């Protein structure tokens, strides 16, 4: 039996008819065609599938689409506004915070929510914020640098 | 790794939830945060015929902090309890433990009651409930019961929740005045289940002597292992010279109570050793907090 | 094929050597990357029934219960496979010493030899349904005795393959006598000091965040196949598919889209799925996709590292090695599709930056009922370096000398290059180091980490009740192996430059680095250059991405192709400007006479002129049509020996590998009570010849070191006695998070390679190579306990303390 659900994804109302077991990650990728959200483990450890649910980062592979019927989702495709890259996106490119780019959408979503709540973090807070996301390419050093740089850009643009 | 099919129920009220649970009985499984259940489903290690999703039952999304303790509803997320200043004020151990539960993103979705029902002996929250002598309220169609922590955890990944029942809330009692708590653990990676971990609570008397001291240990038995070490610890005179506690004896007393096993991450011997180290660390830290740090270095 | 030995161009201008931001990022940070599973939204899904047993005979396969699943399309077993598809998968790299090479069938035939081996293929509407069907298929197995653990396997109480005696796939000895002719064993006997010990390294794996995947589209009208694969070699996958499916090569195209990390596992090919999915797509005339999930990746791709090494060494009072004798037991898992490359690399690269008096190395490559072993970043070097560096530390400890002094006493000196180690390397060519400066590298490292001031730091820590230690490790890495790569460079009439090379990318930033080479070589704006890799439609001849070879082999091929284009552009411009080509220079995409900037012609115009046209379709092309100008009536529009178009293709085929090198040092702290291990500092001196983009090279080092830290302290594949992999998930296979990886301090040394036009050496694998050796040395230094087994956990360290 399929369930008819409505999600507000990146500000756009999207409808889908999905079986109850459809993971939110698969719903976004396959039913809605938003393939920017990646699936790296399907058991909640790697964080590649992290999206924002009503603004809070969650694992979309550990969420059923039907559970979040009616809620707002932000994916990596929704981070840029009006064609302009967000400070987090720009900082990741500037600091070489990605290599293969597969884990990157999860880091970007996580960092975006983190910097919204904590615009001027210290080293330890940045580390804690991204501590649930795996990256096999970068060794994280430039990701940490990028989160700090994003905070800087955010502050510059707010100031 | 995709979940097997199941019949989905999305009740909007507690009453409706209990009716559905009564109907599906042993074939039903409750979905709250899903951070432990959905991995099991994705790996097809669990295949319930019915999934009862309580995420729409708003009346379960509660955190009630009263002088006597904190009652946490079935839908309260780890992150919400962690952020709740009121809950932290009444029972600081909640915040101390929640910081150690997985990663922030998991805590955004996972629930406190869900962690208790999952009853992983390596998890922090069952140890907290056991240490504090808290309880879990189980509701079923036409009734409810309050199960004490000591009876709630019945084995690894096994709790007292019966078919047709829903764990609607958990109660974490407050501690008396001049009490302190701590949670110390060693995990392989930050955020992993602990190789060993110890929650401790210490209460001082009016003369700042140890009046009560308890620990709960994780990953060293089928359920959280609670040990009352008041006798071994004290009462010792409080003094600027320190607590004068024979910490080695305290550690040994706890080590005698645990039954660790070897797994791919650690030997039983190491777990036993580590538990001893962490018992001392956690108790010292709890005692220090109980004395508001006024009693000098331990 | 070019065999030029031009001196490296002076890259004083242009973007070569600059920290240029990456081309790839724009799409990857906005969710517009195209990874395998992002393609084929309407394709059917494939899933596999895989063996739950390590060693078993298949008695029966019963698919009846699965046939009722709504959405099921097809079920295949080995019996269904036609012709050569039913034969074992290819043995990719045969070797005379590999006397008993064995490979798996695409779907198991009669016997399964590791947990995870594919037995049945299911095609269904989507992956959920495909997995439902898999769960209903009943395979009846007769359990056979599993062979687990390389030493147990070597005793051969039970066999992995009935027809492989002793479980020995290969046995090989290489021996280099001392200058005086003595053998290693004689030299050791005669040495003033000797030591003998055993070392042990456990299994890890590449575990890229994106698993493997294949997506096939059959075009029945055209009778052609387009396959997307998350591979490190699209050209070779293409040839394998054409051969296995009996298709003409031009009717098969293979594309590596964005690939979410490889680290070696995706160089192996064809994976069963890489031929089964295209085969089924043609058979069913439907698009089919298989996306490997995480559990599949753990149990049915490849692992690496596991070796046991027995070492005997003889040395003099200064710590100079007079003879070294190493016997290696190499666990190759159940099959050997990639031959014996890993143990060959271990046994040759073990020598590092040292002159060893006499060397004998023997290895046995042994079958076990576990996942096959194929190269993982470093490809056998981490084990070899672990062996040699632990040996150096033991010599220093025995003699009571500084560990860096012992190393320095054995270094090959800068004036001794090219240095012939007297062995045969993994490419079948002599192991001759081209360049390096090891004493300078060590000097820089000691300065960076503060080697000489460490004793004071240790005393300070001890006074605080803390335990710290320092370790060092050196390596030499043969990079950029042949046989060849090619590059194609085309300038179009809009002034854009289109570059393609056949090898693939998995996050190394090739689009950026190759564009930097082209912009510099051709004198065009970086922004005008676009690069395509790993697409057989664009470039059909290639080998693949492995052995830190992309920048060296494709980079130089592209540079050579650029030089052809440049030559042609200058020839045409000289004609048009009535100038001597030797007086011309290209700047910002414009050819001009040196010293007379007004006499100039843009490359876009030259592109027009290079391609005489009959038909015009815009203003630019009108200038190239037959009535537009008055070309010489005496010669044909396209001169003899010329081709239309401003483009060039060239290949670079290295005479042999170029040898990068590096040295790492770490300071670690061990908790006296909990035995937790923390890396306080990690320092790297790295020499990969000329740097094309230092930012990208540093990123490669960071990532390599992080994988090394994983392999040293966290990651291992744990098999039980039944051959079950106990930690086939990210829950229990402990890949480091940001919280486990230290900050890495990096310094570069540049000793250019004399072997190639750009003077570059490979950089992709370097970071991972010495990490286990370095961390082991530092822990040993902190604890005073010999560390001869990696990885090491707090529990392991605690056990060592108890055993002391």
mmCIF file of C-alpha atoms in Angstrom, chain C residues 358-551:
data_model
loop_
_atom_site.group_PDB
_atom_site.id
_atom_site.type_symbol
_atom_site.label_atom_id
_atom_site.label_comp_id
_atom_site.label_asym_id
_atom_site.label_seq_id
_atom_site.Cartn_x
_atom_site.Cartn_y
_atom_site.Cartn_z
ATOM 1 C CA UNK C 358 72.584 -7.824 0.957
ATOM 2 C CA UNK C 359 68.890 -8.520 0.755
ATOM 3 C CA UNK C 360 66.831 -11.638 0.468
ATOM 4 C CA UNK C 361 63.070 -11.576 0.434
ATOM 5 C CA UNK C 362 60.762 -14.509 0.106
ATOM 6 C CA UNK C 363 57.011 -14.466 0.103
ATOM 7 C CA UNK C 364 54.232 -16.981 -0.038
ATOM 8 C CA UNK C 365 50.851 -15.748 -1.142
ATOM 9 C CA UNK C 366 48.300 -17.880 0.658
ATOM 10 C CA UNK C 367 44.632 -18.617 0.099
ATOM 11 C CA UNK C 368 42.122 -18.245 2.935
ATOM 12 C CA UNK C 369 38.307 -18.367 2.953
ATOM 13 C CA UNK C 370 38.024 -14.610 3.244
ATOM 14 C CA UNK C 371 37.400 -11.670 0.945
ATOM 15 C CA UNK C 372 40.087 -11.360 -1.737
ATOM 16 C CA UNK C 373 43.043 -9.075 -1.188
ATOM 17 C CA UNK C 374 43.816 -6.450 -3.834
ATOM 18 C CA UNK C 375 45.617 -3.103 -3.646
ATOM 19 C CA UNK C 376 44.459 -0.488 -1.145
ATOM 20 C CA UNK C 377 46.180 2.917 -1.212
ATOM 21 C CA UNK C 378 49.827 2.165 -0.564
ATOM 22 C CA UNK C 379 49.367 -1.317 -2.049
ATOM 23 C CA UNK C 380 51.733 -3.353 0.085
ATOM 24 C CA UNK C 381 54.051 -0.452 0.936
ATOM 25 C CA UNK C 382 52.653 0.192 4.416
ATOM 26 C CA UNK C 383 53.570 -3.391 5.308
ATOM 27 C CA UNK C 384 57.035 -3.123 3.751
ATOM 28 C CA UNK C 385 57.730 0.199 5.444
ATOM 29 C CA UNK C 386 56.441 -1.187 8.742
ATOM 30 C CA UNK C 387 58.973 -4.000 8.397
ATOM 31 C CA UNK C 388 61.938 -1.835 7.504
ATOM 32 C CA UNK C 389 61.236 0.987 9.947
ATOM 33 C CA UNK C 390 60.592 -1.372 12.857
ATOM 34 C CA UNK C 391 63.904 -2.979 11.902
ATOM 35 C CA UNK C 392 65.684 0.376 12.018
ATOM 36 C CA UNK C 393 64.185 1.103 15.439
ATOM 37 C CA UNK C 394 65.262 -2.296 16.750
ATOM 38 C CA UNK C 395 68.799 -1.726 15.503
ATOM 39 C CA UNK C 396 68.877 1.669 17.215
ATOM 40 C CA UNK C 397 67.539 0.186 20.439
ATOM 41 C CA UNK C 398 70.075 -2.648 20.298
ATOM 42 C CA UNK C 399 72.963 -0.250 19.796
ATOM 43 C CA UNK C 400 71.604 2.477 22.079
ATOM 44 C CA UNK C 401 71.829 4.977 19.245
ATOM 45 C CA UNK C 402 69.501 7.729 18.102
ATOM 46 C CA UNK C 403 66.915 6.289 15.741
ATOM 47 C CA UNK C 404 67.439 8.993 13.150
ATOM 48 C CA UNK C 405 71.216 8.468 13.179
ATOM 49 C CA UNK C 406 70.763 4.807 12.330
ATOM 50 C CA UNK C 407 68.552 5.735 9.421
ATOM 51 C CA UNK C 408 70.957 8.406 8.211
ATOM 52 C CA UNK C 409 73.804 5.850 8.293
ATOM 53 C CA UNK C 410 71.901 3.741 5.785
ATOM 54 C CA UNK C 411 70.587 6.471 3.451
ATOM 55 C CA UNK C 412 71.262 6.523 -0.266
ATOM 56 C CA UNK C 413 73.095 9.826 -0.787
ATOM 57 C CA UNK C 414 71.930 12.566 -3.203
ATOM 58 C CA UNK C 415 74.918 12.028 -5.489
ATOM 59 C CA UNK C 416 74.171 8.323 -5.896
ATOM 60 C CA UNK C 417 71.130 8.744 -8.177
ATOM 61 C CA UNK C 418 70.071 7.028 -10.341
ATOM 62 C CA UNK C 419 70.327 4.278 -7.713
ATOM 63 C CA UNK C 420 69.766 0.693 -8.782
ATOM 64 C CA UNK C 421 68.371 -1.518 -6.004
ATOM 65 C CA UNK C 422 69.066 -4.566 -8.148
ATOM 66 C CA UNK C 423 65.512 -5.883 -8.049
ATOM 67 C CA UNK C 424 62.521 -6.172 -10.356
ATOM 68 C CA UNK C 425 59.654 -3.821 -9.513
ATOM 69 C CA UNK C 426 55.880 -4.363 -9.800
ATOM 70 C CA UNK C 427 55.881 -3.220 -13.452
ATOM 71 C CA UNK C 428 58.450 -5.849 -14.419
ATOM 72 C CA UNK C 429 61.113 -3.178 -14.832
ATOM 73 C CA UNK C 430 64.291 -2.581 -12.815
ATOM 74 C CA UNK C 431 63.948 -0.931 -9.412
ATOM 75 C CA UNK C 432 66.046 2.151 -10.131
ATOM 76 C CA UNK C 433 65.403 5.286 -8.071
ATOM 77 C CA UNK C 434 65.507 8.410 -10.254
ATOM 78 C CA UNK C 435 66.084 11.186 -7.720
ATOM 79 C CA UNK C 436 65.677 12.243 -4.104
ATOM 80 C CA UNK C 437 67.391 13.919 -1.179
ATOM 81 C CA UNK C 438 66.875 11.784 1.885
ATOM 82 C CA UNK C 439 69.350 13.488 4.252
ATOM 83 C CA UNK C 440 67.715 16.849 3.586
ATOM 84 C CA UNK C 441 64.280 15.325 4.055
ATOM 85 C CA UNK C 442 65.279 13.976 7.473
ATOM 86 C CA UNK C 443 66.835 17.272 8.470
ATOM 87 C CA UNK C 444 63.615 19.096 7.607
ATOM 88 C CA UNK C 445 61.511 16.556 9.476
ATOM 89 C CA UNK C 446 63.610 16.722 12.636
ATOM 90 C CA UNK C 447 63.324 20.476 12.582
ATOM 91 C CA UNK C 448 59.551 20.383 11.959
ATOM 92 C CA UNK C 449 58.754 17.960 14.784
ATOM 93 C CA UNK C 450 61.463 19.211 17.131
ATOM 94 C CA UNK C 451 63.267 15.897 17.361
ATOM 95 C CA UNK C 452 66.235 17.225 19.257
ATOM 96 C CA UNK C 453 64.175 19.053 21.870
ATOM 97 C CA UNK C 454 61.848 16.110 22.469
ATOM 98 C CA UNK C 455 63.753 14.666 25.467
ATOM 99 C CA UNK C 456 63.048 17.881 27.365
ATOM 100 C CA UNK C 457 59.393 17.683 26.378
ATOM 101 C CA UNK C 458 59.263 14.087 27.574
ATOM 102 C CA UNK C 459 60.778 15.028 30.942
ATOM 103 C CA UNK C 460 58.288 17.839 31.340
ATOM 104 C CA UNK C 461 55.400 15.485 30.589
ATOM 105 C CA UNK C 462 56.745 12.848 32.952
ATOM 106 C CA UNK C 463 56.876 15.426 35.703
ATOM 107 C CA UNK C 464 53.134 15.905 35.156
ATOM 108 C CA UNK C 465 52.546 12.162 35.289
ATOM 109 C CA UNK C 466 52.058 11.936 31.535
ATOM 110 C CA UNK C 467 53.603 9.464 29.148
ATOM 111 C CA UNK C 468 54.621 10.618 25.667
ATOM 112 C CA UNK C 469 56.752 9.164 22.904
ATOM 113 C CA UNK C 470 58.075 10.101 19.484
ATOM 114 C CA UNK C 471 58.462 8.027 16.349
ATOM 115 C CA UNK C 472 59.745 8.476 12.828
ATOM 116 C CA UNK C 473 59.260 6.614 9.568
ATOM 117 C CA UNK C 474 60.712 6.942 6.056
ATOM 118 C CA UNK C 475 59.531 5.592 2.739
ATOM 119 C CA UNK C 476 60.225 5.610 -0.967
ATOM 120 C CA UNK C 477 57.332 5.095 -3.316
ATOM 121 C CA UNK C 478 57.544 4.039 -6.945
ATOM 122 C CA UNK C 479 54.887 6.109 -8.680
ATOM 123 C CA UNK C 480 53.656 6.721 -12.180
ATOM 124 C CA UNK C 481 54.099 3.207 -13.501
ATOM 125 C CA UNK C 482 53.430 2.499 -17.172
ATOM 126 C CA UNK C 483 52.595 1.210 -19.571
ATOM 127 C CA UNK C 484 51.196 4.540 -20.772
ATOM 128 C CA UNK C 485 48.463 7.159 -20.780
ATOM 129 C CA UNK C 486 47.358 9.530 -23.494
ATOM 130 C CA UNK C 487 45.955 13.006 -23.768
ATOM 131 C CA UNK C 488 43.922 14.831 -26.364
ATOM 132 C CA UNK C 489 43.780 18.616 -26.566
ATOM 133 C CA UNK C 490 41.510 20.496 -28.913
ATOM 134 C CA UNK C 491 41.082 24.234 -29.382
ATOM 135 C CA UNK C 492 37.712 25.135 -30.890
ATOM 136 C CA UNK C 493 36.776 28.251 -32.802
ATOM 137 C CA UNK C 494 35.224 29.812 -29.713
ATOM 138 C CA UNK C 495 38.655 29.764 -28.095
ATOM 139 C CA UNK C 496 37.772 27.040 -25.640
ATOM 140 C CA UNK C 497 40.183 24.211 -24.976
ATOM 141 C CA UNK C 498 38.811 20.703 -24.587
ATOM 142 C CA UNK C 499 41.032 18.156 -22.950
ATOM 143 C CA UNK C 500 40.492 14.480 -22.455
ATOM 144 C CA UNK C 501 42.441 11.614 -21.012
ATOM 145 C CA UNK C 502 41.378 8.036 -20.564
ATOM 146 C CA UNK C 503 42.208 7.476 -16.933
ATOM 147 C CA UNK C 504 39.555 8.090 -14.325
ATOM 148 C CA UNK C 505 39.096 10.360 -11.306
ATOM 149 C CA UNK C 506 37.880 9.575 -7.820
ATOM 150 C CA UNK C 507 38.323 12.923 -6.126
ATOM 151 C CA UNK C 508 41.965 13.729 -6.843
ATOM 152 C CA UNK C 509 41.122 16.950 -8.658
ATOM 153 C CA UNK C 510 42.337 15.834 -12.085
ATOM 154 C CA UNK C 511 40.083 18.293 -13.893
ATOM 155 C CA UNK C 512 41.841 21.090 -12.074
ATOM 156 C CA UNK C 513 45.400 19.819 -12.226
ATOM 157 C CA UNK C 514 45.273 18.869 -15.898
ATOM 158 C CA UNK C 515 43.710 22.242 -16.717
ATOM 159 C CA UNK C 516 46.602 23.895 -14.887
ATOM 160 C CA UNK C 517 49.061 21.981 -17.055
ATOM 161 C CA UNK C 518 47.186 22.909 -20.244
ATOM 162 C CA UNK C 519 46.767 26.563 -19.351
ATOM 163 C CA UNK C 520 50.477 26.822 -18.694
ATOM 164 C CA UNK C 521 51.711 24.758 -21.622
ATOM 165 C CA UNK C 522 49.400 26.385 -24.147
ATOM 166 C CA UNK C 523 49.330 29.913 -22.770
ATOM 167 C CA UNK C 524 45.564 30.051 -22.460
ATOM 168 C CA UNK C 525 43.350 31.291 -19.640
ATOM 169 C CA UNK C 526 42.689 28.553 -17.074
ATOM 170 C CA UNK C 527 38.964 29.294 -17.317
ATOM 171 C CA UNK C 528 38.923 28.345 -20.999
ATOM 172 C CA UNK C 529 40.109 24.794 -20.342
ATOM 173 C CA UNK C 530 37.758 21.930 -19.625
ATOM 174 C CA UNK C 531 38.839 18.380 -18.879
ATOM 175 C CA UNK C 532 37.076 15.052 -19.276
ATOM 176 C CA UNK C 533 38.447 11.855 -17.729
ATOM 177 C CA UNK C 534 37.407 8.229 -17.787
ATOM 178 C CA UNK C 535 34.940 8.442 -20.684
ATOM 179 C CA UNK C 536 35.726 5.973 -23.479
ATOM 180 C CA UNK C 537 33.651 8.084 -25.869
ATOM 181 C CA UNK C 538 36.262 10.791 -25.529
ATOM 182 C CA UNK C 539 39.449 8.777 -25.162
ATOM 183 C CA UNK C 540 39.689 5.090 -25.792
ATOM 184 C CA UNK C 541 43.229 4.217 -24.844
ATOM 185 C CA UNK C 542 44.173 4.198 -21.192
ATOM 186 C CA UNK C 543 45.263 2.006 -18.345
ATOM 187 C CA UNK C 544 43.663 3.441 -15.238
ATOM 188 C CA UNK C 545 44.099 5.328 -12.023
ATOM 189 C CA UNK C 546 46.334 3.494 -9.548
ATOM 190 C CA UNK C 547 49.933 3.591 -8.334
ATOM 191 C CA UNK C 548 49.892 7.386 -7.940
ATOM 192 C CA UNK C 549 50.200 7.695 -11.664
ATOM 193 C CA UNK C 550 47.632 10.202 -12.966
ATOM 194 C CA UNK C 551 49.683 13.386 -12.697
#
